[in-house]
Amino acid sequence: MLNLHIKIAVASEEQALCRDVRRKVFIHEQGVPEALEIDEYEDTSEHFLALLNGKAVGAARIRIKKSYAKFERIATLQSARGTGIGRKIMELMQSHARQKYPDYLPAMHAQEEAVGFYLKLGWITVGDVFYE
């Protein structure tokens, strides 16, 4: 039986696990430079960690930027994709943002190949495609 636990990563050890997941997905798998992925907002963002049978398999963060609650760095390890973990992370993040940041507009920049995933969760696209 699979034991999935998704939580707000408060302890420094939990936040380190979030960064490890992001390194595997964005830096090693997708080739994002580490200097862009691990940035100056690490300490001011709220991090979310998905543990499957005690192993870190997903991560994300919310960062307050002007009038937005910006959903960022949403990642699931390749071995855990398609299991619903990404959806569960997003559900917790959305619930948390509604409760803690009710006056902030939820927003994100999404990779083009992930847009369909977010549309299924009720998000809408706004603006043109851009390259980062």
mmCIF file of C-alpha atoms in Angstrom:
data_model
loop_
_atom_site.group_PDB
_atom_site.id
_atom_site.type_symbol
_atom_site.label_atom_id
_atom_site.label_comp_id
_atom_site.label_asym_id
_atom_site.label_seq_id
_atom_site.Cartn_x
_atom_site.Cartn_y
_atom_site.Cartn_z
ATOM 1 C CA MET A 1 0.000 0.000 0.000
ATOM 2 C CA LEU A 2 1.299 3.449 -0.938
ATOM 3 C CA ASN A 3 1.625 5.988 1.847
ATOM 4 C CA LEU A 4 1.469 9.546 0.429
ATOM 5 C CA HIS A 5 1.976 12.509 2.724
ATOM 6 C CA ILE A 6 2.051 16.112 1.487
ATOM 7 C CA LYS A 7 3.028 18.847 3.891
ATOM 8 C CA ILE A 8 4.291 22.354 4.246
ATOM 9 C CA ALA A 9 8.063 22.003 4.560
ATOM 10 C CA VAL A 10 9.003 24.064 7.593
ATOM 11 C CA ALA A 11 12.172 22.391 8.886
ATOM 12 C CA SER A 12 15.413 23.102 7.050
ATOM 13 C CA GLU A 13 15.806 19.350 6.409
ATOM 14 C CA GLU A 14 12.396 19.249 4.690
ATOM 15 C CA GLN A 15 13.244 22.288 2.586
ATOM 16 C CA ALA A 16 16.520 20.604 1.595
ATOM 17 C CA LEU A 17 14.473 17.607 0.389
ATOM 18 C CA CYS A 18 12.359 19.996 -1.712
ATOM 19 C CA ARG A 19 15.510 21.414 -3.306
ATOM 20 C CA ASP A 20 16.773 17.883 -3.971
ATOM 21 C CA VAL A 21 13.585 17.026 -5.875
ATOM 22 C CA ARG A 22 13.824 20.271 -7.835
ATOM 23 C CA ARG A 23 17.494 19.636 -8.657
ATOM 24 C CA LYS A 24 16.640 16.206 -10.047
ATOM 25 C CA VAL A 25 13.725 17.488 -12.143
ATOM 26 C CA PHE A 26 14.758 20.940 -13.288
ATOM 27 C CA ILE A 27 18.571 20.886 -13.217
ATOM 28 C CA HIS A 28 19.468 17.273 -14.075
ATOM 29 C CA GLU A 29 16.449 16.267 -16.172
ATOM 30 C CA GLN A 30 15.596 19.570 -17.884
ATOM 31 C CA GLY A 31 18.970 21.299 -17.912
ATOM 32 C CA VAL A 32 18.005 24.453 -16.009
ATOM 33 C CA PRO A 33 21.118 26.162 -14.608
ATOM 34 C CA GLU A 34 21.334 25.760 -10.828
ATOM 35 C CA ALA A 35 21.803 29.519 -10.381
ATOM 36 C CA LEU A 36 18.339 30.050 -11.905
ATOM 37 C CA GLU A 37 16.602 27.196 -10.093
ATOM 38 C CA ILE A 38 17.913 27.766 -6.572
ATOM 39 C CA ASP A 39 17.378 31.491 -6.153
ATOM 40 C CA GLU A 40 17.224 34.351 -3.674
ATOM 41 C CA TYR A 41 13.588 33.572 -2.807
ATOM 42 C CA GLU A 42 14.251 30.215 -1.123
ATOM 43 C CA ASP A 43 14.101 31.677 2.390
ATOM 44 C CA THR A 44 11.042 33.863 1.796
ATOM 45 C CA SER A 45 8.884 31.265 0.020
ATOM 46 C CA GLU A 46 6.655 28.597 1.540
ATOM 47 C CA HIS A 47 7.744 25.147 0.439
ATOM 48 C CA PHE A 48 5.607 22.039 -0.021
ATOM 49 C CA LEU A 49 6.936 18.483 0.101
ATOM 50 C CA ALA A 50 5.393 15.230 -1.121
ATOM 51 C CA LEU A 51 6.627 12.051 0.558
ATOM 52 C CA LEU A 52 5.739 8.658 -0.865
ATOM 53 C CA ASN A 53 6.523 5.821 1.528
ATOM 54 C CA GLY A 54 8.855 8.249 3.312
ATOM 55 C CA LYS A 55 10.774 9.227 0.157
ATOM 56 C CA ALA A 56 10.705 12.781 -1.238
ATOM 57 C CA VAL A 57 9.032 12.611 -4.670
ATOM 58 C CA GLY A 58 7.484 16.045 -5.153
ATOM 59 C CA ALA A 59 8.025 19.667 -4.255
ATOM 60 C CA ALA A 60 6.681 23.150 -4.899
ATOM 61 C CA ARG A 61 6.609 26.609 -3.400
ATOM 62 C CA ILE A 62 4.423 29.683 -3.036
ATOM 63 C CA ARG A 63 6.013 33.106 -3.152
ATOM 64 C CA ILE A 64 4.233 36.377 -2.483
ATOM 65 C CA LYS A 65 5.017 38.850 -5.260
ATOM 66 C CA LYS A 66 3.203 42.190 -5.240
ATOM 67 C CA SER A 67 -0.511 41.285 -5.201
ATOM 68 C CA TYR A 68 0.039 37.662 -6.281
ATOM 69 C CA ALA A 69 0.434 34.328 -4.528
ATOM 70 C CA LYS A 70 2.811 32.889 -7.106
ATOM 71 C CA PHE A 71 2.873 29.096 -7.440
ATOM 72 C CA GLU A 72 6.392 28.080 -8.435
ATOM 73 C CA ARG A 73 8.867 25.239 -8.838
ATOM 74 C CA ILE A 74 6.201 22.542 -8.990
ATOM 75 C CA ALA A 75 8.023 19.258 -9.569
ATOM 76 C CA THR A 76 7.398 15.522 -9.349
ATOM 77 C CA LEU A 77 10.139 12.968 -9.823
ATOM 78 C CA GLN A 78 9.884 11.123 -13.113
ATOM 79 C CA SER A 79 9.345 7.801 -11.299
ATOM 80 C CA ALA A 80 6.262 9.201 -9.521
ATOM 81 C CA ARG A 81 4.569 11.018 -12.417
ATOM 82 C CA GLY A 82 1.106 9.937 -13.449
ATOM 83 C CA THR A 83 0.214 8.832 -9.919
ATOM 84 C CA GLY A 84 -1.770 11.931 -8.906
ATOM 85 C CA ILE A 85 0.951 13.344 -6.672
ATOM 86 C CA GLY A 86 1.199 16.585 -8.644
ATOM 87 C CA ARG A 87 -2.555 17.063 -8.317
ATOM 88 C CA LYS A 88 -2.402 16.468 -4.555
ATOM 89 C CA ILE A 89 0.444 18.977 -4.157
ATOM 90 C CA MET A 90 -1.527 21.575 -6.102
ATOM 91 C CA GLU A 91 -4.713 20.909 -4.104
ATOM 92 C CA LEU A 92 -2.871 21.502 -0.825
ATOM 93 C CA MET A 93 -1.177 24.624 -2.201
ATOM 94 C CA GLN A 94 -4.459 26.037 -3.498
ATOM 95 C CA SER A 95 -6.243 25.375 -0.219
ATOM 96 C CA HIS A 96 -3.363 26.893 1.735
ATOM 97 C CA ALA A 97 -3.265 29.992 -0.484
ATOM 98 C CA ARG A 98 -7.037 30.527 -0.162
ATOM 99 C CA GLN A 99 -6.776 30.381 3.634
ATOM 100 C CA LYS A 100 -3.526 32.247 4.238
ATOM 101 C CA TYR A 101 -3.531 34.692 1.299
ATOM 102 C CA PRO A 102 -7.190 35.395 0.492
ATOM 103 C CA ASP A 103 -6.400 38.897 -0.811
ATOM 104 C CA TYR A 104 -3.700 37.710 -3.234
ATOM 105 C CA LEU A 105 -4.440 36.508 -6.756
ATOM 106 C CA PRO A 106 -3.098 32.971 -7.370
ATOM 107 C CA ALA A 107 -0.784 33.021 -10.399
ATOM 108 C CA MET A 108 2.026 31.069 -12.015
ATOM 109 C CA HIS A 109 4.244 30.786 -15.039
ATOM 110 C CA ALA A 110 3.925 27.259 -16.405
ATOM 111 C CA GLN A 111 6.028 25.263 -18.799
ATOM 112 C CA GLU A 112 4.121 24.879 -22.035
ATOM 113 C CA GLU A 113 3.962 21.087 -21.768
ATOM 114 C CA ALA A 114 2.405 21.370 -18.288
ATOM 115 C CA VAL A 115 -0.413 23.774 -19.197
ATOM 116 C CA GLY A 116 -2.923 20.950 -19.776
ATOM 117 C CA PHE A 117 -2.281 19.660 -16.252
ATOM 118 C CA TYR A 118 -3.072 23.062 -14.740
ATOM 119 C CA LEU A 119 -6.140 23.563 -16.952
ATOM 120 C CA LYS A 120 -7.583 20.319 -15.525
ATOM 121 C CA LEU A 121 -7.170 21.842 -12.042
ATOM 122 C CA GLY A 122 -9.246 24.886 -13.003
ATOM 123 C CA TRP A 123 -6.468 27.325 -13.870
ATOM 124 C CA ILE A 124 -6.785 29.497 -16.980
ATOM 125 C CA THR A 125 -4.142 30.787 -19.350
ATOM 126 C CA VAL A 126 -3.530 34.528 -19.610
ATOM 127 C CA GLY A 127 -1.009 36.229 -21.874
ATOM 128 C CA ASP A 128 1.333 35.071 -24.582
ATOM 129 C CA VAL A 129 3.906 32.308 -24.521
ATOM 130 C CA PHE A 130 7.314 33.597 -23.439
ATOM 131 C CA TYR A 131 10.776 32.147 -23.003
ATOM 132 C CA GLU A 132 12.688 32.352 -19.762
#
